[in-house]
Structures are given as C-alpha cells and as structure tokens.
C-alpha cells in the first residue's frame, strides 16, 4: 500500500503524516544466514544452524520485542498513564508519539513458521525498510542463529488497506476519481479524531480540498 496525493490531496498527505498513524507490514524471514544489509540478496557474512529453533521460541522473542516497544511507546507519547486523559486517549486508540521518535513496534506476531522460513506481521510507527530488515536480523541473533529478510510488504498505511489499493490495470482517471470518493470519509474521520481538537480551521480546508480533488 502506497498512498499518493493529487492536487489539494497533497495537503491532506501532510495532515495524515502529522497524525503519526500505524503502518502494517508482512515481513518474510529466512533462518540460517547473515548478510551485510540484512536482506537475502546482500553479501553473505556467515551461515548458522537453525534446527534448534521452534515456533514457541520465536514467539517468546516476539513477546519480548513487543513489551520493550510498548514501554518506548508510552515514554515517547509523553502521557501520564494514571490520568483521565490517558484513559480517554487509550479508548480512542490515540496513544502514540505526536512528534519525532525512534521506530516503534506496536504489535508483532508470527503468521507462518516452516523452518528455515517464517513470516511476521509487524505494526509500527516511524519505521524504515532497513529497520524492518534489522528486526529480522536481531531475531535471528536472539535465537542463537542468524536470519535475513526475504520480503517486506506494506499491507496497511494508516486508514488505507489493500482493499483501497488500485491495481496497475486500474491506473486511469475514472478509477482514481472513484478511489478519492470512496476514501474521503475515512480520511476526514481520522483527521477529525486526531487533529480536530488542535485546528478546526484545517478541517474546513480539508472538506473543500477533497471536494475539489474529487471534481477535478
């Protein structure tokens, strides 16, 4: 999923970026080797055994990673968890850094496990592809082995999912216009929820921008 803006929609991309929304990836991994760039196409650094690795051991490591990142999420969100504000933000799903922070994993789980291959689902903020590859590398080290990343696929970007994505064969004016219409409500809802209390005037601009983009 890659989100693009057209015309006034570019301003909405900035607003969505300022919401610091979670992105979701499926990440493939391969145990048994390490490379210089943590990918399966990089220069081979070493080979290791992996027969001792089980799904249970992998999931224990993932639980530790998620716990550590949860602490980082709270720290960078600058929220006192004992306050009413924190409770209300948690109910709305708005506990997240509203400024710059290191990459943070909000959830991670194993989707598939068939040695030497495995696949993870990673929910994260402020990530880079290199960071995701490094996570796979570090998982290999924690399991007394090594691992490389074989695939990174973004399946969600904030409010946008694979269901919103246009196939290459749909890259035409009518399909793009329909996509704008179909997505404008979810974009408006997210911006109102996250940024509405900060700047009401931007919401009026947003309504006008989306109407203009859909009519253009």
XYZ file of N, CA and C in Angstrom:
648
model
N 0.845 -1.185 0.000
C 0.000 0.000 0.000
C 0.882 1.236 0.000
N 0.737 2.059 -1.019
C 1.477 3.315 -1.110
C 0.470 4.423 -1.370
N 0.422 5.405 -0.475
C -0.588 6.455 -0.551
C -0.055 7.644 -1.345
N -0.803 8.085 -2.351
C -0.418 9.209 -3.192
C -1.466 10.309 -3.087
N -1.042 11.548 -3.257
C -1.954 12.676 -3.255
C -1.969 13.355 -4.613
N -3.129 13.882 -4.990
C -3.271 14.605 -6.251
C -3.815 15.995 -5.947
N -3.150 17.015 -6.463
C -3.624 18.389 -6.261
C -3.694 18.747 -4.788
N -4.878 19.190 -4.344
C -5.064 19.562 -2.938
C -4.889 18.367 -2.004
N -4.976 17.161 -2.559
C -4.771 15.978 -1.742
C -3.381 15.904 -1.145
N -2.415 16.611 -1.734
C -1.057 16.620 -1.175
C -1.036 17.257 0.216
N -1.924 18.267 0.436
C -2.010 18.874 1.765
C -2.551 17.870 2.781
N -3.492 17.028 2.323
C -4.047 16.018 3.211
C -3.000 14.976 3.588
N -2.066 14.692 2.678
C -0.989 13.758 2.999
C -0.156 14.280 4.158
N 0.087 15.595 4.163
C 0.836 16.197 5.269
C 0.065 16.052 6.574
N -1.241 16.297 6.522
C -2.068 16.145 7.721
C -2.053 14.706 8.223
N -2.164 13.750 7.311
C -2.135 12.345 7.707
C -0.788 11.979 8.306
N 0.283 12.519 7.727
C 1.622 12.279 8.275
C 1.702 12.799 9.709
N 1.099 13.953 9.959
C 1.127 14.546 11.299
C 0.259 13.800 12.298
N -0.579 12.873 11.804
C -1.359 12.022 12.708
C -0.518 10.872 13.260
N 0.629 10.617 12.639
C 1.537 9.547 13.084
C 0.786 8.221 13.202
N 0.152 7.833 12.107
C -0.650 6.616 12.085
C 0.218 5.371 11.925
N -0.307 4.268 12.401
C 0.407 2.993 12.339
C 0.402 2.434 10.919
N 1.527 1.843 10.540
C 1.612 1.100 9.289
C 1.768 -0.379 9.627
N 1.270 -1.234 8.753
C 1.327 -2.675 8.991
C 2.043 -3.343 7.826
N 2.951 -4.250 8.151
C 3.746 -4.955 7.144
C 3.678 -6.459 7.374
N 3.778 -7.214 6.285
C 4.153 -8.620 6.395
C 5.621 -8.695 5.999
N 6.401 -9.350 6.840
C 7.852 -9.403 6.655
C 8.288 -10.857 6.636
N 8.920 -11.259 5.553
C 9.415 -12.621 5.433
C 10.832 -12.743 5.948
N 11.150 -13.891 6.544
C 12.492 -14.120 7.064
C 12.985 -15.518 6.743
N 14.309 -15.671 6.755
C 14.940 -16.958 6.472
C 16.057 -17.169 7.476
N 15.933 -18.209 8.292
C 16.976 -18.530 9.265
C 18.157 -19.214 8.589
N 19.326 -19.040 9.184
C 20.481 -19.818 8.744
C 21.594 -19.057 8.072
N 21.366 -17.764 7.783
C 22.453 -16.991 7.193
C 22.328 -15.522 7.545
N 23.458 -14.835 7.483
C 23.501 -13.400 7.745
C 24.172 -12.710 6.568
N 23.705 -11.498 6.236
C 24.292 -10.730 5.139
C 24.633 -9.323 5.612
N 25.368 -8.592 4.779
C 25.831 -7.262 5.176
C 24.711 -6.234 5.260
N 23.574 -6.461 4.561
C 22.482 -5.490 4.607
C 21.194 -6.091 5.173
N 21.309 -7.276 5.787
C 20.199 -7.972 6.448
C 19.150 -8.511 5.489
N 19.392 -8.418 4.166
C 18.445 -8.956 3.190
C 19.000 -10.231 2.582
N 18.138 -11.023 1.943
C 18.589 -12.283 1.359
C 19.409 -12.078 0.090
N 19.441 -10.840 -0.427
C 20.220 -10.559 -1.631
C 21.565 -9.891 -1.315
N 21.828 -9.646 -0.028
C 23.072 -8.987 0.367
C 24.261 -9.938 0.329
N 25.425 -9.389 0.612
C 26.658 -10.185 0.632
C 26.656 -11.096 1.847
N 26.858 -12.399 1.628
C 26.832 -13.380 2.709
C 27.968 -13.140 3.695
N 27.608 -13.076 4.968
C 28.583 -12.861 6.036
C 28.878 -14.166 6.768
N 27.833 -14.927 7.073
C 28.021 -16.217 7.746
C 26.802 -17.105 7.556
N 27.019 -18.413 7.769
C 25.930 -19.377 7.807
C 25.876 -19.988 9.202
N 24.661 -20.269 9.659
C 24.492 -20.806 11.003
C 23.456 -21.925 10.992
N 23.453 -22.702 12.059
C 22.447 -23.751 12.202
C 21.137 -23.136 12.713
N 20.057 -23.825 12.443
C 18.746 -23.292 12.864
C 17.778 -24.386 13.306
N 18.234 -25.638 13.312
C 17.350 -26.752 13.642
C 16.787 -26.672 15.062
N 17.469 -25.941 15.947
C 17.032 -25.839 17.341
C 15.887 -24.842 17.527
N 15.574 -24.067 16.497
C 14.558 -23.019 16.620
C 13.164 -23.634 16.485
N 12.275 -23.251 17.392
C 10.884 -23.675 17.320
C 9.986 -22.439 17.247
N 8.738 -22.651 16.854
C 7.798 -21.527 16.797
C 7.591 -20.939 18.192
N 7.576 -21.796 19.205
C 7.389 -21.320 20.580
C 8.529 -20.390 20.988
N 9.762 -20.767 20.654
C 10.915 -19.913 20.980
C 10.829 -18.586 20.238
N 10.432 -18.645 18.975
C 10.291 -17.417 18.187
C 9.240 -16.509 18.807
N 8.104 -17.059 19.191
C 7.031 -16.244 19.747
C 7.413 -15.638 21.094
N 8.272 -16.317 21.851
C 8.754 -15.733 23.114
C 9.598 -14.493 22.835
N 10.429 -14.574 21.799
C 11.258 -13.416 21.428
C 10.368 -12.271 20.956
N 9.330 -12.584 20.188
C 8.422 -11.551 19.699
C 7.697 -10.864 20.858
N 7.340 -11.627 21.892
C 6.674 -11.058 23.063
C 7.595 -10.084 23.786
N 8.868 -10.412 23.863
C 9.844 -9.517 24.496
C 9.990 -8.234 23.686
N 10.074 -8.373 22.369
C 10.190 -7.201 21.488
C 8.975 -6.294 21.658
N 7.790 -6.876 21.687
C 6.579 -6.066 21.814
C 6.529 -5.372 23.173
N 6.927 -6.066 24.235
C 6.933 -5.462 25.562
C 7.894 -4.291 25.662
N 9.075 -4.469 25.112
C 10.073 -3.400 25.128
C 9.591 -2.187 24.345
N 8.980 -2.431 23.198
C 8.494 -1.333 22.370
C 7.287 -0.644 22.986
N 6.486 -1.389 23.753
C 5.334 -0.770 24.417
C 5.808 0.264 25.435
N 6.867 -0.056 26.146
C 7.439 0.903 27.100
C 7.949 2.141 26.364
N 8.589 1.929 25.216
C 9.102 3.056 24.426
C 7.948 3.906 23.903
N 6.846 3.258 23.515
C 5.675 3.979 23.019
C 5.133 4.925 24.081
N 4.996 4.434 25.307
C 4.480 5.266 26.393
C 5.437 6.403 26.712
N 6.727 6.113 26.686
C 7.728 7.137 27.008
C 7.699 8.265 25.981
N 7.665 7.922 24.702
C 7.712 8.936 23.648
C 6.360 9.613 23.426
N 5.285 9.042 23.985
C 3.973 9.670 23.871
C 3.781 10.754 24.925
N 4.692 10.801 25.899
C 4.649 11.832 26.952
C 3.289 11.901 27.641
N 2.793 10.749 28.043
C 1.480 10.670 28.675
C 1.608 10.030 30.054
N 0.970 10.640 31.042
C 0.893 10.062 32.379
C -0.250 9.051 32.379
N 0.089 7.762 32.448
C -0.910 6.716 32.298
C -1.924 6.676 33.438
N -1.703 7.445 34.488
C -2.635 7.456 35.623
C -3.715 8.520 35.478
N -3.669 9.291 34.412
C -4.603 10.407 34.255
C -5.833 10.004 33.454
N -6.883 10.799 33.566
C -8.101 10.592 32.792
C -7.839 10.787 31.302
N -6.940 11.737 30.993
C -6.592 11.994 29.587
C -6.003 10.745 28.945
N -5.124 10.070 29.681
C -4.507 8.856 29.151
C -5.558 7.785 28.884
N -6.516 7.664 29.789
C -7.590 6.673 29.619
C -8.398 6.982 28.358
N -8.762 8.244 28.187
C -9.566 8.627 27.030
C -8.799 8.421 25.728
N -7.511 8.730 25.717
C -6.698 8.522 24.522
C -6.576 7.033 24.200
N -6.431 6.225 25.256
C -6.306 4.781 25.055
C -7.582 4.215 24.445
N -8.742 4.676 24.916
C -10.025 4.214 24.388
C -10.151 4.560 22.903
N -9.665 5.734 22.522
C -9.746 6.185 21.131
C -8.613 5.639 20.263
N -7.673 4.917 20.884
C -6.537 4.394 20.135
C -5.552 5.460 19.721
N -5.436 6.515 20.531
C -4.601 7.660 20.162
C -3.312 7.755 20.966
N -2.955 6.696 21.700
C -1.678 6.740 22.403
C -0.571 6.428 21.401
N 0.081 7.456 20.959
C 1.209 7.330 20.039
C 1.981 8.635 20.053
N 3.261 8.604 19.705
C 4.047 9.838 19.659
C 3.454 10.797 18.644
N 3.239 12.041 19.040
C 2.727 13.043 18.108
C 3.854 13.953 17.635
N 5.059 13.462 17.718
C 6.241 14.152 17.220
C 7.254 13.101 16.794
N 8.468 13.516 16.562
C 9.504 12.589 16.131
C 9.832 11.594 17.249
N 10.119 10.373 16.848
C 10.539 9.348 17.794
C 11.313 8.298 17.016
N 12.063 7.451 17.716
C 12.681 6.321 17.016
C 11.596 5.397 16.481
N 11.922 4.465 15.585
C 10.928 3.495 15.138
C 10.368 2.719 16.333
N 9.063 2.511 16.347
C 8.413 1.816 17.455
C 7.474 0.751 16.900
N 7.580 -0.460 17.428
C 6.691 -1.557 17.058
C 5.544 -1.593 18.053
N 4.313 -1.483 17.554
C 3.147 -1.515 18.435
C 2.561 -2.918 18.556
N 2.843 -3.781 17.595
C 2.400 -5.175 17.659
C 3.247 -5.992 16.696
N 3.512 -7.239 17.081
C 4.283 -8.134 16.217
C 3.861 -9.561 16.498
N 3.608 -10.322 15.443
C 3.208 -11.713 15.633
C 3.696 -12.564 14.472
N 3.766 -13.860 14.720
C 4.201 -14.804 13.689
C 2.993 -15.283 12.908
N 3.045 -15.135 11.592
C 1.968 -15.599 10.720
C 2.223 -17.010 10.210
N 3.472 -17.284 9.849
C 3.826 -18.599 9.306
C 5.191 -19.021 9.850
N 5.336 -20.326 10.070
C 6.619 -20.859 10.551
C 6.835 -22.226 9.935
N 7.830 -22.324 9.069
C 8.190 -23.588 8.428
C 9.682 -23.529 8.150
N 10.479 -23.976 9.123
C 11.937 -23.852 9.018
C 12.451 -24.222 7.636
N 13.368 -23.401 7.097
C 14.008 -22.240 7.741
C 13.256 -20.915 7.539
N 12.060 -20.981 6.962
C 11.338 -19.748 6.632
C 10.315 -19.388 7.708
N 10.048 -18.098 7.812
C 8.991 -17.630 8.705
C 8.458 -16.306 8.177
N 7.276 -15.947 8.615
C 6.671 -14.680 8.195
C 6.049 -13.989 9.408
N 6.297 -12.689 9.510
C 5.803 -11.894 10.629
C 4.809 -10.844 10.141
N 3.929 -10.429 11.034
C 3.105 -9.251 10.812
C 3.565 -8.211 11.825
N 3.972 -7.047 11.335
C 4.537 -6.022 12.206
C 3.745 -4.730 12.060
N 3.228 -4.219 13.186
C 2.558 -2.919 13.244
C 3.558 -1.931 13.831
N 3.790 -0.810 13.154
C 4.871 0.056 13.617
C 4.644 1.520 13.249
N 5.449 2.363 13.874
C 5.441 3.810 13.652
C 6.852 4.267 13.312
N 6.970 5.206 12.404
C 8.242 5.886 12.105
C 9.334 4.907 11.663
N 8.934 3.830 11.014
C 9.874 2.797 10.615
C 10.529 3.121 9.275
N 11.573 2.393 8.964
C 12.174 2.379 7.631
C 12.293 0.918 7.211
N 12.473 0.687 5.940
C 12.624 -0.687 5.479
C 13.890 -1.313 6.069
N 14.935 -0.519 6.207
C 16.167 -1.026 6.802
C 15.926 -1.455 8.247
N 15.113 -0.691 8.964
C 14.792 -1.036 10.349
C 14.064 -2.378 10.409
N 13.120 -2.607 9.512
C 12.379 -3.865 9.498
C 13.297 -5.038 9.178
N 14.222 -4.839 8.254
C 15.181 -5.904 7.946
C 16.071 -6.201 9.154
N 16.443 -5.147 9.862
C 17.305 -5.331 11.032
C 16.593 -6.090 12.140
N 15.274 -5.870 12.276
C 14.498 -6.615 13.267
C 14.624 -8.118 13.013
N 14.514 -8.519 11.754
C 14.661 -9.931 11.399
C 16.053 -10.426 11.783
N 17.068 -9.639 11.489
C 18.443 -9.984 11.841
C 18.589 -10.183 13.350
N 18.032 -9.271 14.129
C 18.163 -9.343 15.585
C 17.394 -10.523 16.165
N 16.269 -10.877 15.546
C 15.532 -12.062 15.980
C 16.399 -13.301 15.800
N 17.093 -13.374 14.680
C 17.998 -14.498 14.450
C 19.070 -14.597 15.515
N 19.659 -13.459 15.883
C 20.700 -13.452 16.912
C 20.142 -13.896 18.262
N 18.955 -13.405 18.618
C 18.339 -13.768 19.901
C 18.053 -15.267 19.977
N 17.855 -15.902 18.837
C 17.570 -17.330 18.800
C 18.830 -18.150 18.581
N 19.988 -17.526 18.848
C 21.295 -18.196 18.727
C 21.514 -18.742 17.322
N 21.119 -17.932 16.346
C 21.289 -18.295 14.948
C 21.492 -17.010 14.169
N 21.033 -16.975 12.958
C 21.052 -15.756 12.146
C 19.838 -15.801 11.231
N 19.491 -14.651 10.686
C 18.322 -14.600 9.808
C 18.439 -13.406 8.880
N 17.868 -13.551 7.692
C 17.820 -12.458 6.728
C 16.375 -12.208 6.332
N 16.131 -11.010 5.875
C 14.790 -10.615 5.438
C 14.619 -10.963 3.962
N 13.536 -11.643 3.644
C 13.286 -12.055 2.259
C 12.214 -11.215 1.571
N 11.380 -10.530 2.377
C 10.305 -9.734 1.771
C 9.766 -8.733 2.779
N 9.464 -7.532 2.305
C 8.759 -6.531 3.109
C 7.583 -6.034 2.275
N 6.382 -6.211 2.797
C 5.185 -5.801 2.059
C 4.281 -5.001 2.991
N 4.004 -3.740 2.632
C 3.118 -2.913 3.441
C 1.671 -3.232 3.072
N 0.896 -3.674 4.053
C -0.488 -4.051 3.797
C -1.472 -3.037 4.370
N -0.960 -2.083 5.136
C -1.815 -1.014 5.657
C -0.966 0.225 5.906
N -1.494 1.381 5.527
C -0.845 2.662 5.807
C -1.909 3.562 6.421
N -1.925 3.634 7.755
C -2.945 4.425 8.433
C -4.328 3.895 8.153
N -5.176 4.719 7.544
C -6.559 4.313 7.263
C -6.685 3.516 5.969
N -5.614 3.411 5.204
C -5.675 2.757 3.900
C -5.191 1.303 3.987
N -5.954 0.401 3.386
C -5.612 -1.016 3.382
C -5.482 -1.516 1.945
N -5.190 -2.794 1.800
C -5.095 -3.389 0.469
C -6.410 -3.263 -0.302
N -7.529 -3.235 0.439
C -8.831 -3.102 -0.230
C -8.979 -1.751 -0.935
N -8.214 -0.746 -0.489
C -8.283 0.586 -1.099
C -7.322 0.736 -2.273
N -6.399 -0.200 -2.407
C -5.339 -0.059 -3.407
C -5.859 -0.303 -4.817
N -5.311 0.434 -5.768
C -5.641 0.259 -7.180
C -4.582 -0.611 -7.844
N -5.027 -1.630 -8.575
C -4.100 -2.437 -9.354
C -3.548 -1.603 -10.505
N -2.454 -2.039 -11.056
C -1.843 -1.294 -12.160
C -2.817 -1.123 -13.321
N -3.666 -2.121 -13.531
C -4.634 -2.037 -14.627
C -5.736 -1.015 -14.344
N -5.810 -0.532 -13.086
C -6.835 0.441 -12.709
C -6.278 1.865 -12.632
N -5.096 2.067 -13.122
C -4.497 3.400 -13.076
C -5.060 4.249 -14.219
N -6.309 4.658 -14.064
C -6.955 5.521 -15.049
C -7.791 6.548 -14.294
N -8.226 7.583 -15.019
C -8.913 8.709 -14.397
C -10.152 8.286 -13.619
N -10.996 7.456 -14.202
C -12.243 7.079 -13.543
C -11.990 6.308 -12.246
N -11.053 5.365 -12.278
C -10.744 4.574 -11.078
C -10.150 5.440 -9.980
N -9.315 6.399 -10.371
C -8.708 7.289 -9.386
C -9.762 8.189 -8.756
N -10.671 8.734 -9.569
C -11.761 9.556 -9.038
C -12.628 8.756 -8.074
N -12.946 7.521 -8.438
C -13.759 6.673 -7.561
C -13.042 6.398 -6.246
N -11.726 6.189 -6.315
C -10.946 5.920 -5.101
C -10.961 7.123 -4.169
N -10.892 8.326 -4.752
C -10.943 9.549 -3.935
C -12.276 9.639 -3.205
N -13.361 9.397 -3.921
C -14.690 9.456 -3.308
C -14.829 8.407 -2.212
N -14.366 7.193 -2.495
C -14.536 6.087 -1.555
C -13.750 6.296 -0.265
N -12.630 7.004 -0.351
C -11.746 7.131 0.815
C -11.918 8.430 1.593
N -12.649 9.402 1.050
C -12.648 10.712 1.691
C -13.278 10.695 3.086
N -14.290 9.846 3.312
C -14.920 9.818 4.630
C -13.965 9.282 5.692
N -13.246 8.197 5.377
C -12.338 7.632 6.375
C -11.170 8.578 6.659
N -10.723 9.334 5.633
C -9.660 10.316 5.852
C -10.160 11.436 6.760
N -11.335 11.953 6.458
C -11.903 13.037 7.267
C -12.105 12.587 8.713
N -12.631 11.378 8.897
C -12.889 10.859 10.248
C -11.603 10.761 11.051
N -10.540 10.252 10.418
C -9.268 10.101 11.133
C -8.681 11.462 11.494
N -8.730 12.416 10.571
C -8.175 13.735 10.846
C -8.965 14.448 11.944
N -10.278 14.289 11.934
C -11.092 14.905 12.990
C -10.763 14.291 14.347
N -10.575 12.971 14.355
C -10.298 12.275 15.609
C -8.943 12.657 16.184
N -7.946 12.777 15.310
C -6.585 13.003 15.783
C -6.204 14.470 15.866
N -6.600 15.243 14.851
C -6.148 16.636 14.785
C -7.261 17.643 15.023
N -8.501 17.181 15.087
C -9.629 18.101 15.172
C -9.571 19.040 16.349
N -9.093 18.555 17.507
C -9.039 19.417 18.688
C -7.914 20.434 18.593
N -7.005 20.252 17.622
C -5.863 21.155 17.504
C -6.143 22.311 16.546
N -6.876 22.033 15.479
C -7.033 23.067 14.449
C -8.310 22.834 13.655
N -9.397 23.439 14.109
C -10.683 23.273 13.439
C -10.668 23.836 12.022
N -9.900 24.914 11.814
C -9.900 25.559 10.503
C -9.369 24.624 9.429
N -8.415 23.758 9.784
C -7.869 22.837 8.783
C -8.922 21.842 8.308
N -9.880 21.520 9.184
C -10.919 20.579 8.786
C -11.813 21.175 7.708
N -12.097 22.478 7.810
C -12.891 23.133 6.766
C -12.112 23.149 5.453
N -10.815 23.404 5.529
C -9.971 23.375 4.325
C -9.966 21.980 3.727
N -9.943 20.987 4.601
C -9.903 19.613 4.150
C -11.163 19.255 3.362
N -12.349 19.661 3.869
C -13.586 19.407 3.159
C -13.556 19.990 1.756
N -13.093 21.219 1.669
C -13.028 21.891 0.376
C -12.014 21.214 -0.534
N -10.887 20.803 0.036
C -9.822 20.176 -0.766
C -10.287 18.844 -1.348
N -10.979 18.029 -0.528
C -11.420 16.743 -1.012
C -12.515 16.881 -2.064
N -13.394 17.845 -1.868
C -14.433 18.085 -2.873
C -13.828 18.518 -4.186
N -12.806 19.389 -4.102
C -12.145 19.879 -5.315
C -11.410 18.737 -6.003
N -10.714 17.906 -5.207
C -9.945 16.798 -5.793
C -10.861 15.809 -6.475
N -12.021 15.552 -5.897
C -12.939 14.584 -6.491
C -13.592 15.126 -7.751
N -13.750 16.420 -7.837
C -14.392 17.033 -9.006
C -13.419 17.334 -10.135
N -12.124 17.388 -9.806
C -11.127 17.809 -10.807
C -11.002 16.779 -11.942
